[in-house]
mmCIF file of C-alpha atoms in Angstrom:
data_model
loop_
_atom_site.group_PDB
_atom_site.id
_atom_site.type_symbol
_atom_site.label_atom_id
_atom_site.label_comp_id
_atom_site.label_asym_id
_atom_site.label_seq_id
_atom_site.Cartn_x
_atom_site.Cartn_y
_atom_site.Cartn_z
ATOM 1 C CA UNK O 120 -1.827 -18.892 -6.604
ATOM 2 C CA UNK O 121 0.390 -17.257 -9.205
ATOM 3 C CA UNK O 122 -0.362 -13.543 -9.523
ATOM 4 C CA UNK O 123 0.401 -11.123 -12.359
ATOM 5 C CA UNK O 124 -0.105 -7.394 -11.861
ATOM 6 C CA UNK O 125 -0.204 -4.976 -14.796
ATOM 7 C CA UNK O 126 0.222 -1.319 -13.876
ATOM 8 C CA UNK O 127 0.888 2.049 -15.480
ATOM 9 C CA UNK O 128 3.004 3.011 -12.467
ATOM 10 C CA UNK O 129 5.356 0.853 -10.440
ATOM 11 C CA UNK O 130 4.198 -0.005 -6.909
ATOM 12 C CA UNK O 131 6.359 1.548 -4.197
ATOM 13 C CA UNK O 132 6.233 1.946 -0.416
ATOM 14 C CA UNK O 133 5.454 5.666 -0.801
ATOM 15 C CA UNK O 134 3.438 7.566 -3.375
ATOM 16 C CA UNK O 135 5.919 8.552 -6.085
ATOM 17 C CA UNK O 136 4.376 10.666 -8.861
ATOM 18 C CA UNK O 137 1.151 8.712 -8.521
ATOM 19 C CA UNK O 138 -0.743 6.399 -6.167
ATOM 20 C CA UNK O 139 2.022 3.801 -6.072
ATOM 21 C CA UNK O 140 1.729 2.975 -2.351
ATOM 22 C CA UNK O 141 -1.734 1.389 -2.415
ATOM 23 C CA UNK O 142 -0.757 -1.564 -4.606
ATOM 24 C CA UNK O 143 2.590 -1.968 -2.830
ATOM 25 C CA UNK O 144 1.075 -2.309 0.617
ATOM 26 C CA UNK O 145 -1.717 -4.604 -0.523
ATOM 27 C CA UNK O 146 0.903 -6.860 -2.083
ATOM 28 C CA UNK O 147 3.110 -6.621 0.990
ATOM 29 C CA UNK O 148 0.102 -7.243 3.224
ATOM 30 C CA UNK O 149 -0.243 -10.721 1.794
ATOM 31 C CA UNK O 150 3.158 -11.612 3.279
ATOM 32 C CA UNK O 151 4.127 -12.436 6.846
ATOM 33 C CA UNK O 152 7.234 -10.700 8.271
ATOM 34 C CA UNK O 153 9.265 -13.687 7.069
ATOM 35 C CA UNK O 154 7.906 -13.320 3.532
ATOM 36 C CA UNK O 155 5.930 -16.502 3.857
ATOM 37 C CA UNK O 156 2.488 -16.431 2.319
ATOM 38 C CA UNK O 157 -0.522 -16.187 4.594
ATOM 39 C CA UNK O 158 -1.942 -19.739 4.534
ATOM 40 C CA UNK O 159 -5.468 -18.321 4.627
ATOM 41 C CA UNK O 160 -4.745 -15.489 2.235
ATOM 42 C CA UNK O 161 -5.375 -17.404 -0.944
ATOM 43 C CA UNK O 162 -1.857 -16.973 -2.328
ATOM 44 C CA UNK O 163 0.893 -19.559 -2.397
ATOM 45 C CA UNK O 164 2.716 -18.803 -5.606
ATOM 46 C CA UNK O 165 4.785 -16.278 -7.518
ATOM 47 C CA UNK O 166 4.308 -12.598 -8.263
ATOM 48 C CA UNK O 167 5.244 -10.913 -11.543
ATOM 49 C CA UNK O 168 4.699 -7.159 -11.974
ATOM 50 C CA UNK O 169 4.430 -5.782 -15.510
ATOM 51 C CA UNK O 170 4.775 -2.012 -15.315
ATOM 52 C CA UNK O 171 5.134 0.898 -17.713
ATOM 53 C CA UNK O 172 6.935 2.691 -14.849
ATOM 54 C CA UNK O 173 5.251 5.978 -15.734
ATOM 55 C CA UNK O 174 6.162 7.247 -12.262
ATOM 56 C CA UNK O 175 9.854 6.893 -13.104
ATOM 57 C CA UNK O 176 11.186 4.703 -10.306
ATOM 58 C CA UNK O 177 14.952 4.277 -10.407
ATOM 59 C CA UNK O 178 16.664 0.930 -10.904
ATOM 60 C CA UNK O 179 17.574 0.912 -7.211
ATOM 61 C CA UNK O 180 13.958 1.525 -6.175
ATOM 62 C CA UNK O 181 12.744 -1.225 -8.487
ATOM 63 C CA UNK O 182 15.213 -3.643 -6.920
ATOM 64 C CA UNK O 183 13.891 -2.619 -3.481
ATOM 65 C CA UNK O 184 10.354 -3.477 -4.549
ATOM 66 C CA UNK O 185 11.417 -6.849 -5.922
ATOM 67 C CA UNK O 186 13.178 -7.702 -2.673
ATOM 68 C CA UNK O 187 10.391 -6.513 -0.346
ATOM 69 C CA UNK O 188 7.545 -8.120 -2.287
ATOM 70 C CA UNK O 189 9.334 -11.246 -3.462
ATOM 71 C CA UNK O 190 8.432 -10.193 -6.993
ATOM 72 C CA UNK O 191 9.861 -10.149 -10.475
ATOM 73 C CA UNK O 192 9.371 -6.790 -12.207
ATOM 74 C CA UNK O 193 9.141 -6.532 -15.981
ATOM 75 C CA UNK O 194 9.441 -2.992 -17.400
ATOM 76 C CA UNK O 195 7.268 -2.294 -20.458
ATOM 77 C CA UNK O 196 7.691 0.480 -22.993
ATOM 78 C CA UNK O 197 4.899 2.989 -23.319
ATOM 79 C CA UNK O 198 3.331 3.024 -26.800
ATOM 80 C CA UNK O 199 5.045 5.290 -29.285
ATOM 81 C CA UNK O 200 1.905 7.384 -29.797
ATOM 82 C CA UNK O 201 1.694 7.932 -26.034
ATOM 83 C CA UNK O 202 5.284 9.171 -25.846
ATOM 84 C CA UNK O 203 4.750 11.469 -28.839
ATOM 85 C CA UNK O 204 1.668 13.006 -27.222
ATOM 86 C CA UNK O 205 3.770 13.864 -24.153
ATOM 87 C CA UNK O 206 6.882 14.883 -26.082
ATOM 88 C CA UNK O 207 5.108 17.282 -28.440
ATOM 89 C CA UNK O 208 2.660 18.607 -25.819
ATOM 90 C CA UNK O 209 -0.380 17.329 -27.688
ATOM 91 C CA UNK O 210 -2.434 16.454 -24.626
ATOM 92 C CA UNK O 211 -4.974 19.131 -25.572
ATOM 93 C CA UNK O 212 -6.265 16.666 -28.171
ATOM 94 C CA UNK O 213 -7.510 14.459 -25.327
ATOM 95 C CA UNK O 214 -10.689 16.512 -25.320
ATOM 96 C CA UNK O 215 -11.649 14.949 -28.685
ATOM 97 C CA UNK O 216 -11.150 11.360 -27.510
ATOM 98 C CA UNK O 217 -14.149 9.214 -26.688
ATOM 99 C CA UNK O 218 -12.466 7.668 -23.658
ATOM 100 C CA UNK O 219 -9.826 8.841 -21.163
ATOM 101 C CA UNK O 220 -6.335 9.067 -22.637
ATOM 102 C CA UNK O 221 -4.745 6.127 -20.791
ATOM 103 C CA UNK O 222 -7.597 3.823 -21.781
ATOM 104 C CA UNK O 223 -6.137 3.524 -25.280
ATOM 105 C CA UNK O 224 -3.090 1.635 -23.989
ATOM 106 C CA UNK O 225 -3.055 -2.090 -24.768
ATOM 107 C CA UNK O 226 -0.393 -4.718 -24.264
ATOM 108 C CA UNK O 227 1.559 -5.886 -27.324
ATOM 109 C CA UNK O 228 0.602 -9.358 -28.548
ATOM 110 C CA UNK O 229 4.034 -10.637 -27.543
ATOM 111 C CA UNK O 230 3.481 -9.612 -23.918
ATOM 112 C CA UNK O 231 -0.061 -11.013 -23.893
ATOM 113 C CA UNK O 232 1.296 -14.349 -25.079
ATOM 114 C CA UNK O 233 4.082 -14.238 -22.482
ATOM 115 C CA UNK O 234 1.607 -13.683 -19.658
ATOM 116 C CA UNK O 235 -0.715 -16.420 -20.884
ATOM 117 C CA UNK O 236 2.197 -18.859 -21.005
ATOM 118 C CA UNK O 237 2.680 -18.301 -17.270
ATOM 119 C CA UNK O 238 -0.899 -19.518 -16.685
ATOM 120 C CA UNK O 239 -1.476 -17.140 -13.747
ATOM 121 C CA UNK O 240 -4.369 -17.823 -11.442
ATOM 122 C CA UNK O 241 -5.162 -14.107 -11.229
ATOM 123 C CA UNK O 242 -4.314 -10.981 -13.255
ATOM 124 C CA UNK O 243 -4.607 -7.676 -11.412
ATOM 125 C CA UNK O 244 -4.933 -4.605 -13.657
ATOM 126 C CA UNK O 245 -3.984 -1.689 -11.436
ATOM 127 C CA UNK O 246 -5.956 1.258 -12.810
ATOM 128 C CA UNK O 247 -9.516 2.076 -13.728
ATOM 129 C CA UNK O 248 -8.428 3.546 -17.041
ATOM 130 C CA UNK O 249 -6.583 0.427 -18.256
ATOM 131 C CA UNK O 250 -9.757 -1.569 -18.774
ATOM 132 C CA UNK O 251 -8.830 -2.471 -22.374
ATOM 133 C CA UNK O 252 -6.067 -4.639 -20.966
ATOM 134 C CA UNK O 253 -8.507 -6.684 -18.879
ATOM 135 C CA UNK O 254 -10.296 -7.558 -22.121
ATOM 136 C CA UNK O 255 -7.089 -9.045 -23.553
ATOM 137 C CA UNK O 256 -7.356 -11.975 -21.098
ATOM 138 C CA UNK O 257 -10.990 -13.131 -21.303
ATOM 139 C CA UNK O 258 -10.262 -16.695 -20.188
ATOM 140 C CA UNK O 259 -8.257 -15.793 -17.065
ATOM 141 C CA UNK O 260 -9.575 -14.582 -13.735
ATOM 142 C CA UNK O 261 -8.984 -10.815 -13.551
ATOM 143 C CA UNK O 262 -9.515 -8.035 -11.075
ATOM 144 C CA UNK O 263 -9.197 -4.296 -11.479
ATOM 145 C CA UNK O 264 -8.537 -1.826 -8.655
ATOM 146 C CA UNK O 265 -9.703 1.711 -9.426
ATOM 147 C CA UNK O 266 -9.084 2.740 -6.682
ATOM 148 C CA UNK O 267 -12.077 5.055 -7.284
ATOM 149 C CA UNK O 268 -14.882 5.334 -9.826
ATOM 150 C CA UNK O 269 -13.789 8.502 -11.528
ATOM 151 C CA UNK O 270 -17.120 9.476 -13.079
ATOM 152 C CA UNK O 271 -18.530 9.907 -9.569
ATOM 153 C CA UNK O 272 -15.872 12.510 -8.845
ATOM 154 C CA UNK O 273 -16.883 14.614 -11.864
ATOM 155 C CA UNK O 274 -20.580 14.052 -11.120
ATOM 156 C CA UNK O 275 -20.073 15.463 -7.637
ATOM 157 C CA UNK O 276 -17.940 18.301 -8.956
ATOM 158 C CA UNK O 277 -20.712 19.515 -11.247
ATOM 159 C CA UNK O 278 -22.934 20.128 -8.214
ATOM 160 C CA UNK O 279 -20.451 22.397 -6.424
ATOM 161 C CA UNK O 280 -21.072 26.119 -6.425
ATOM 162 C CA UNK O 281 -17.526 27.071 -7.403
ATOM 163 C CA UNK O 282 -17.801 24.844 -10.506
ATOM 164 C CA UNK O 283 -21.347 25.820 -11.468
ATOM 165 C CA UNK O 284 -20.328 29.492 -11.399
ATOM 166 C CA UNK O 285 -17.448 28.929 -13.831
ATOM 167 C CA UNK O 286 -18.481 27.948 -17.362
ATOM 168 C CA UNK O 287 -15.031 26.585 -18.282
ATOM 169 C CA UNK O 288 -14.759 24.397 -15.166
ATOM 170 C CA UNK O 289 -18.318 23.140 -15.527
ATOM 171 C CA UNK O 290 -17.888 22.017 -19.136
ATOM 172 C CA UNK O 291 -14.524 20.491 -18.356
ATOM 173 C CA UNK O 292 -16.168 18.365 -15.654
ATOM 174 C CA UNK O 293 -19.110 17.534 -17.935
ATOM 175 C CA UNK O 294 -16.782 16.332 -20.710
ATOM 176 C CA UNK O 295 -14.670 14.255 -18.336
ATOM 177 C CA UNK O 296 -17.763 12.789 -16.715
ATOM 178 C CA UNK O 297 -18.996 11.546 -20.099
ATOM 179 C CA UNK O 298 -15.602 10.011 -20.932
ATOM 180 C CA UNK O 299 -15.392 8.080 -17.679
ATOM 181 C CA UNK O 300 -19.066 7.086 -17.699
ATOM 182 C CA UNK O 301 -18.594 5.590 -21.188
ATOM 183 C CA UNK O 302 -15.533 3.760 -19.954
ATOM 184 C CA UNK O 303 -17.318 2.339 -16.906
ATOM 185 C CA UNK O 304 -20.381 1.280 -18.885
ATOM 186 C CA UNK O 305 -18.069 -0.930 -20.942
ATOM 187 C CA UNK O 306 -16.241 -2.630 -18.075
ATOM 188 C CA UNK O 307 -16.059 -6.409 -18.374
ATOM 189 C CA UNK O 308 -19.149 -8.181 -17.089
ATOM 190 C CA UNK O 309 -18.057 -11.818 -17.370
ATOM 191 C CA UNK O 310 -17.813 -14.129 -14.376
ATOM 192 C CA UNK O 311 -13.992 -13.987 -14.408
ATOM 193 C CA UNK O 312 -13.845 -10.252 -13.666
ATOM 194 C CA UNK O 313 -14.192 -8.209 -10.454
ATOM 195 C CA UNK O 314 -13.804 -4.460 -10.020
ATOM 196 C CA UNK O 315 -12.712 -3.104 -6.614
ATOM 197 C CA UNK O 316 -13.050 0.450 -5.323
ATOM 198 C CA UNK O 317 -12.215 2.012 -1.954
ATOM 199 C CA UNK O 318 -15.540 3.861 -1.848
ATOM 200 C CA UNK O 319 -19.023 2.504 -1.143
ATOM 201 C CA UNK O 320 -20.655 5.375 -3.033
ATOM 202 C CA UNK O 321 -18.290 4.614 -5.917
ATOM 203 C CA UNK O 322 -19.612 1.057 -6.095
ATOM 204 C CA UNK O 323 -23.234 2.223 -5.982
ATOM 205 C CA UNK O 324 -22.545 4.732 -8.757
ATOM 206 C CA UNK O 325 -20.848 2.094 -10.899
ATOM 207 C CA UNK O 326 -23.829 -0.248 -10.528
ATOM 208 C CA UNK O 327 -26.086 2.511 -11.809
ATOM 209 C CA UNK O 328 -23.927 2.870 -14.918
ATOM 210 C CA UNK O 329 -23.239 -0.827 -15.416
ATOM 211 C CA UNK O 330 -25.697 -3.085 -13.543
ATOM 212 C CA UNK O 331 -24.044 -6.265 -14.819
ATOM 213 C CA UNK O 332 -20.517 -5.610 -13.574
ATOM 214 C CA UNK O 333 -19.225 -7.547 -10.574
ATOM 215 C CA UNK O 334 -17.829 -4.892 -8.225
ATOM 216 C CA UNK O 335 -16.895 -4.825 -4.550
ATOM 217 C CA UNK O 336 -15.998 -2.306 -1.871
ATOM 218 C CA UNK O 337 -12.520 -2.637 -0.356
ATOM 219 C CA UNK O 338 -11.298 -0.659 2.632
ATOM 220 C CA UNK O 339 -8.229 1.414 1.937
ATOM 221 C CA UNK O 340 -5.230 0.020 3.859
ATOM 222 C CA UNK O 341 -3.281 2.290 6.167
ATOM 223 C CA UNK O 342 0.428 1.675 6.492
ATOM 224 C CA UNK O 343 2.258 4.674 7.963
ATOM 225 C CA UNK O 344 2.181 4.808 11.771
ATOM 226 C CA UNK O 345 4.708 6.354 14.147
ATOM 227 C CA UNK O 346 5.282 5.059 17.662
ATOM 228 C CA UNK O 347 1.923 4.757 19.423
ATOM 229 C CA UNK O 348 1.810 7.510 22.017
ATOM 230 C CA UNK O 349 -0.626 8.002 24.847
ATOM 231 C CA UNK O 350 -3.321 10.415 23.735
ATOM 232 C CA UNK O 351 -3.389 13.505 25.938
ATOM 233 C CA UNK O 352 -4.179 16.873 24.381
ATOM 234 C CA UNK O 353 -1.493 19.523 24.823
ATOM 235 C CA UNK O 354 -1.656 22.128 27.562
ATOM 236 C CA UNK O 355 -2.367 25.008 27.800
ATOM 237 C CA UNK O 356 -3.376 25.138 24.130
ATOM 238 C CA UNK O 357 -4.720 22.215 22.125
ATOM 239 C CA UNK O 358 -2.850 21.803 18.851
ATOM 240 C CA UNK O 359 -5.220 21.932 15.868
ATOM 241 C CA UNK O 360 -4.027 20.895 12.394
ATOM 242 C CA UNK O 361 -5.458 21.605 8.944
ATOM 243 C CA UNK O 362 -3.514 19.461 6.472
ATOM 244 C CA UNK O 363 -3.502 19.365 2.682
ATOM 245 C CA UNK O 364 -3.240 21.856 -0.111
ATOM 246 C CA UNK O 365 -5.635 24.764 -0.315
ATOM 247 C CA UNK O 366 -7.268 23.598 -3.529
ATOM 248 C CA UNK O 367 -10.689 22.745 -4.906
ATOM 249 C CA UNK O 368 -10.981 19.695 -2.633
ATOM 250 C CA UNK O 369 -11.150 21.924 0.471
ATOM 251 C CA UNK O 370 -11.299 25.532 -0.670
ATOM 252 C CA UNK O 371 -15.019 26.246 -0.420
ATOM 253 C CA UNK O 372 -15.604 24.620 2.986
ATOM 254 C CA UNK O 373 -12.265 25.801 4.401
ATOM 255 C CA UNK O 374 -13.237 29.385 3.579
ATOM 256 C CA UNK O 375 -16.526 28.894 5.410
ATOM 257 C CA UNK O 376 -14.839 27.377 8.478
ATOM 258 C CA UNK O 377 -12.218 30.126 8.805
ATOM 259 C CA UNK O 378 -14.966 32.710 8.418
ATOM 260 C CA UNK O 379 -17.008 30.971 11.138
ATOM 261 C CA UNK O 380 -14.044 30.979 13.520
ATOM 262 C CA UNK O 381 -13.194 34.611 12.777
ATOM 263 C CA UNK O 382 -16.701 36.059 12.765
ATOM 264 C CA UNK O 383 -18.144 34.498 15.909
ATOM 265 C CA UNK O 384 -18.991 36.863 18.801
ATOM 266 C CA UNK O 385 -15.947 38.305 20.530
ATOM 267 C CA UNK O 386 -16.350 36.126 23.632
ATOM 268 C CA UNK O 387 -16.224 32.957 21.541
ATOM 269 C CA UNK O 388 -13.234 34.190 19.554
ATOM 270 C CA UNK O 389 -11.366 35.131 22.727
ATOM 271 C CA UNK O 390 -11.978 31.657 24.145
ATOM 272 C CA UNK O 391 -10.795 29.922 20.984
ATOM 273 C CA UNK O 392 -7.664 32.071 20.841
ATOM 274 C CA UNK O 393 -6.822 31.087 24.398
ATOM 275 C CA UNK O 394 -7.607 27.417 23.897
ATOM 276 C CA UNK O 395 -6.097 26.532 20.509
ATOM 277 C CA UNK O 396 -2.971 26.920 18.421
ATOM 278 C CA UNK O 397 -3.581 26.324 14.718
ATOM 279 C CA UNK O 398 -1.170 24.887 12.142
ATOM 280 C CA UNK O 399 -1.728 24.764 8.397
ATOM 281 C CA UNK O 400 0.303 22.030 6.689
ATOM 282 C CA UNK O 401 0.353 22.402 2.923
ATOM 283 C CA UNK O 402 0.561 25.026 0.216
ATOM 284 C CA UNK O 403 -1.805 27.903 -0.484
ATOM 285 C CA UNK O 404 -2.987 28.767 3.024
ATOM 286 C CA UNK O 405 -1.160 32.101 3.309
ATOM 287 C CA UNK O 406 -4.296 34.249 3.152
ATOM 288 C CA UNK O 407 -6.031 32.362 5.949
ATOM 289 C CA UNK O 408 -2.876 32.372 8.072
ATOM 290 C CA UNK O 409 -2.668 36.148 7.812
ATOM 291 C CA UNK O 410 -6.353 36.673 8.609
ATOM 292 C CA UNK O 411 -6.231 34.446 11.696
ATOM 293 C CA UNK O 412 -2.966 35.977 12.888
ATOM 294 C CA UNK O 413 -4.432 39.472 12.564
ATOM 295 C CA UNK O 414 -7.417 38.283 14.635
ATOM 296 C CA UNK O 415 -5.030 37.299 17.423
ATOM 297 C CA UNK O 416 -4.790 33.536 16.896
ATOM 298 C CA UNK O 417 -1.619 31.541 17.550
ATOM 299 C CA UNK O 418 -1.145 30.289 14.000
ATOM 300 C CA UNK O 419 1.683 28.987 11.833
ATOM 301 C CA UNK O 420 2.084 27.731 8.289
ATOM 302 C CA UNK O 421 4.247 24.778 7.189
ATOM 303 C CA UNK O 422 4.289 24.473 3.409
ATOM 304 C CA UNK O 423 6.293 21.244 3.375
ATOM 305 C CA UNK O 424 7.289 18.703 6.028
ATOM 306 C CA UNK O 425 10.198 16.352 5.230
ATOM 307 C CA UNK O 426 8.501 13.704 7.381
ATOM 308 C CA UNK O 427 4.763 14.249 6.972
ATOM 309 C CA UNK O 428 3.619 11.682 9.537
ATOM 310 C CA UNK O 429 6.065 12.941 12.159
ATOM 311 C CA UNK O 430 4.676 16.453 11.749
ATOM 312 C CA UNK O 431 1.065 15.267 11.903
ATOM 313 C CA UNK O 432 1.816 13.320 15.094
ATOM 314 C CA UNK O 433 2.780 16.526 16.915
ATOM 315 C CA UNK O 434 -0.865 17.638 16.932
ATOM 316 C CA UNK O 435 -4.018 16.693 18.824
ATOM 317 C CA UNK O 436 -6.844 17.371 16.386
ATOM 318 C CA UNK O 437 -7.132 17.408 12.617
ATOM 319 C CA UNK O 438 -9.858 19.597 11.132
ATOM 320 C CA UNK O 439 -10.617 18.310 7.631
ATOM 321 C CA UNK O 440 -12.968 20.545 5.612
ATOM 322 C CA UNK O 441 -13.078 18.396 2.459
ATOM 323 C CA UNK O 442 -15.966 19.441 0.233
ATOM 324 C CA UNK O 443 -15.449 17.168 -2.789
ATOM 325 C CA UNK O 444 -13.764 13.918 -3.771
ATOM 326 C CA UNK O 445 -14.429 10.200 -3.893
ATOM 327 C CA UNK O 446 -12.995 7.048 -2.384
ATOM 328 C CA UNK O 447 -11.024 7.204 0.860
ATOM 329 C CA UNK O 448 -9.037 10.244 1.974
ATOM 330 C CA UNK O 449 -5.489 9.204 2.851
ATOM 331 C CA UNK O 450 -4.697 12.210 5.030
ATOM 332 C CA UNK O 451 -7.697 11.420 7.211
ATOM 333 C CA UNK O 452 -6.449 7.851 7.680
ATOM 334 C CA UNK O 453 -2.992 9.244 8.524
ATOM 335 C CA UNK O 454 -4.439 11.450 11.259
ATOM 336 C CA UNK O 455 -6.689 8.790 12.776
ATOM 337 C CA UNK O 456 -4.030 6.077 12.762
ATOM 338 C CA UNK O 457 -1.562 8.375 14.490
ATOM 339 C CA UNK O 458 -3.888 9.291 17.346
ATOM 340 C CA UNK O 459 -5.426 12.591 16.269
ATOM 341 C CA UNK O 460 -9.071 13.362 16.885
ATOM 342 C CA UNK O 461 -10.539 14.000 13.434
ATOM 343 C CA UNK O 462 -13.252 16.601 12.911
ATOM 344 C CA UNK O 463 -14.382 16.046 9.348
ATOM 345 C CA UNK O 464 -17.127 16.580 6.823
ATOM 346 C CA UNK O 465 -19.059 13.569 5.493
ATOM 347 C CA UNK O 466 -16.823 13.548 2.402
ATOM 348 C CA UNK O 467 -13.725 13.531 4.607
ATOM 349 C CA UNK O 468 -14.881 10.563 6.673
ATOM 350 C CA UNK O 469 -16.684 8.444 4.085
ATOM 351 C CA UNK O 470 -15.462 4.858 3.655
ATOM 352 C CA UNK O 471 -13.457 4.923 6.887
ATOM 353 C CA UNK O 472 -14.366 2.514 9.717
ATOM 354 C CA UNK O 473 -15.216 5.238 12.243
ATOM 355 C CA UNK O 474 -18.485 6.485 13.737
ATOM 356 C CA UNK O 475 -19.545 9.987 14.707
ATOM 357 C CA UNK O 476 -19.386 10.579 18.451
ATOM 358 C CA UNK O 477 -17.572 7.309 19.097
ATOM 359 C CA UNK O 478 -14.380 7.388 17.026
ATOM 360 C CA UNK O 479 -14.559 10.708 15.139
ATOM 361 C CA UNK O 480 -16.580 13.926 15.014
ATOM 362 C CA UNK O 481 -18.550 14.641 11.854
ATOM 363 C CA UNK O 482 -19.925 18.070 11.015
ATOM 364 C CA UNK O 483 -21.917 19.316 8.040
ATOM 365 C CA UNK O 484 -22.047 23.097 8.429
ATOM 366 C CA UNK O 485 -19.092 25.364 9.150
ATOM 367 C CA UNK O 486 -21.070 27.183 11.855
ATOM 368 C CA UNK O 487 -20.969 23.993 13.948
ATOM 369 C CA UNK O 488 -17.170 24.013 14.228
ATOM 370 C CA UNK O 489 -16.611 26.790 16.835
ATOM 371 C CA UNK O 490 -19.074 25.151 19.237
ATOM 372 C CA UNK O 491 -17.446 21.742 18.751
ATOM 373 C CA UNK O 492 -14.019 23.207 19.497
ATOM 374 C CA UNK O 493 -15.277 24.840 22.691
ATOM 375 C CA UNK O 494 -16.877 21.575 23.816
ATOM 376 C CA UNK O 495 -13.662 19.636 23.168
ATOM 377 C CA UNK O 496 -11.677 22.047 25.339
ATOM 378 C CA UNK O 497 -14.253 21.723 28.113
ATOM 379 C CA UNK O 498 -14.359 17.905 27.963
ATOM 380 C CA UNK O 499 -10.849 16.862 27.013
ATOM 381 C CA UNK O 500 -10.939 13.358 28.462
ATOM 382 C CA UNK O 501 -14.092 12.406 26.563
ATOM 383 C CA UNK O 502 -12.605 13.509 23.254
ATOM 384 C CA UNK O 503 -9.245 11.900 24.004
ATOM 385 C CA UNK O 504 -11.143 8.620 24.343
ATOM 386 C CA UNK O 505 -12.846 9.263 21.001
ATOM 387 C CA UNK O 506 -9.414 9.835 19.417
ATOM 388 C CA UNK O 507 -8.176 6.558 20.936
ATOM 389 C CA UNK O 508 -11.205 4.721 19.556
ATOM 390 C CA UNK O 509 -10.575 6.232 16.122
ATOM 391 C CA UNK O 510 -6.967 5.068 16.152
ATOM 392 C CA UNK O 511 -7.947 1.559 17.261
ATOM 393 C CA UNK O 512 -10.642 1.281 14.580
ATOM 394 C CA UNK O 513 -8.313 2.303 11.758
ATOM 395 C CA UNK O 514 -5.433 0.128 12.911
ATOM 396 C CA UNK O 515 -7.786 -2.864 13.027
ATOM 397 C CA UNK O 516 -10.145 -2.377 10.083
ATOM 398 C CA UNK O 517 -7.664 -0.741 7.699
ATOM 399 C CA UNK O 518 -4.824 -3.130 8.462
ATOM 400 C CA UNK O 519 -3.034 -4.024 5.168
ATOM 401 C CA UNK O 520 -2.730 -7.728 6.021
ATOM 402 C CA UNK O 521 -6.462 -7.961 6.832
ATOM 403 C CA UNK O 522 -7.458 -6.172 3.629
ATOM 404 C CA UNK O 523 -5.014 -8.156 1.469
ATOM 405 C CA UNK O 524 -6.479 -11.363 2.881
ATOM 406 C CA UNK O 525 -9.986 -10.200 1.923
ATOM 407 C CA UNK O 526 -8.835 -9.146 -1.537
ATOM 408 C CA UNK O 527 -6.899 -12.244 -2.503
ATOM 409 C CA UNK O 528 -9.233 -14.759 -0.863
ATOM 410 C CA UNK O 529 -12.252 -13.743 -2.974
#
């Protein structure tokens, strides 16, 4: 099978100014270590990547991608109107557009003809917003990878207290929801087109907007694992990690969790202080660090880690108080795959191949967290086994080669 991928950003082994790693590792997952094609993976031909390189990869990085993926990369120029909008800071005018800004990008006729001349077996359009491009190839099999259904994100946002209490934020979400819902209602519905998302709720939401679209759930691959260590929680204090920026994705629930830890009866707080050291990894957590330190907790704050996975791997448990979002949460996959026990909200754990009480711990109310932490300290071996099961599940079910085989065999 000859494959053409069309992308706003250039795939790369790490996320560089965008979600460039997802496409890279799906494409790499279709290869064996010797760069042969998986015989059962549905691919036995060439790969050409057409990219606008909006994430600004260097020439050296582009050559790396070509070598690692066995690909030919063709750099496209962004439309003149797009460059002018950025150059003259006219992005405010996006509010008046019917569809999201990037959706107005189309390929020049010359490039369309060039791609058609290659007679690819499959064209992969790597972005939800670039759906106009899928319509330029009606007679060729196409797929589009979101990776999310963006209207669901804004739909969920409008139900959050911190958005409902702010008129500006609420109307911003309402406007963006309408733009993306319009876009998704007009996705291709022909037999040659399939839309993939890394969220089951995303797929359900898309079907409600566009019942005729062919869409499928795809597990998010995980690809960054350090040496597999034996899982034994640290002594005398278990190392607890809260990773990610203190922003709207976690702010509301994180506030509730820190309050629950700080305001429990003195006996509970004394126990937790003796049993746990807490690390915040990411920006914006200064206020919570100070409040926990003043309450006597062993707490530190790392705003940036040169090697994120190495830092994560130094801990035993990741507490993930995500209160909004869609799709699959990459930092949760990072923690699970590297042997941490994950305590997460339903939003944190959705779309990941783990199960509460067997391979992760799910909680819904912040008041549950102190009791869970006390139980973990009292039953370390049980929870170490849960962490091991979580790691095994992610390494198996979120394996890039397995997911690439599913994707390209359909």
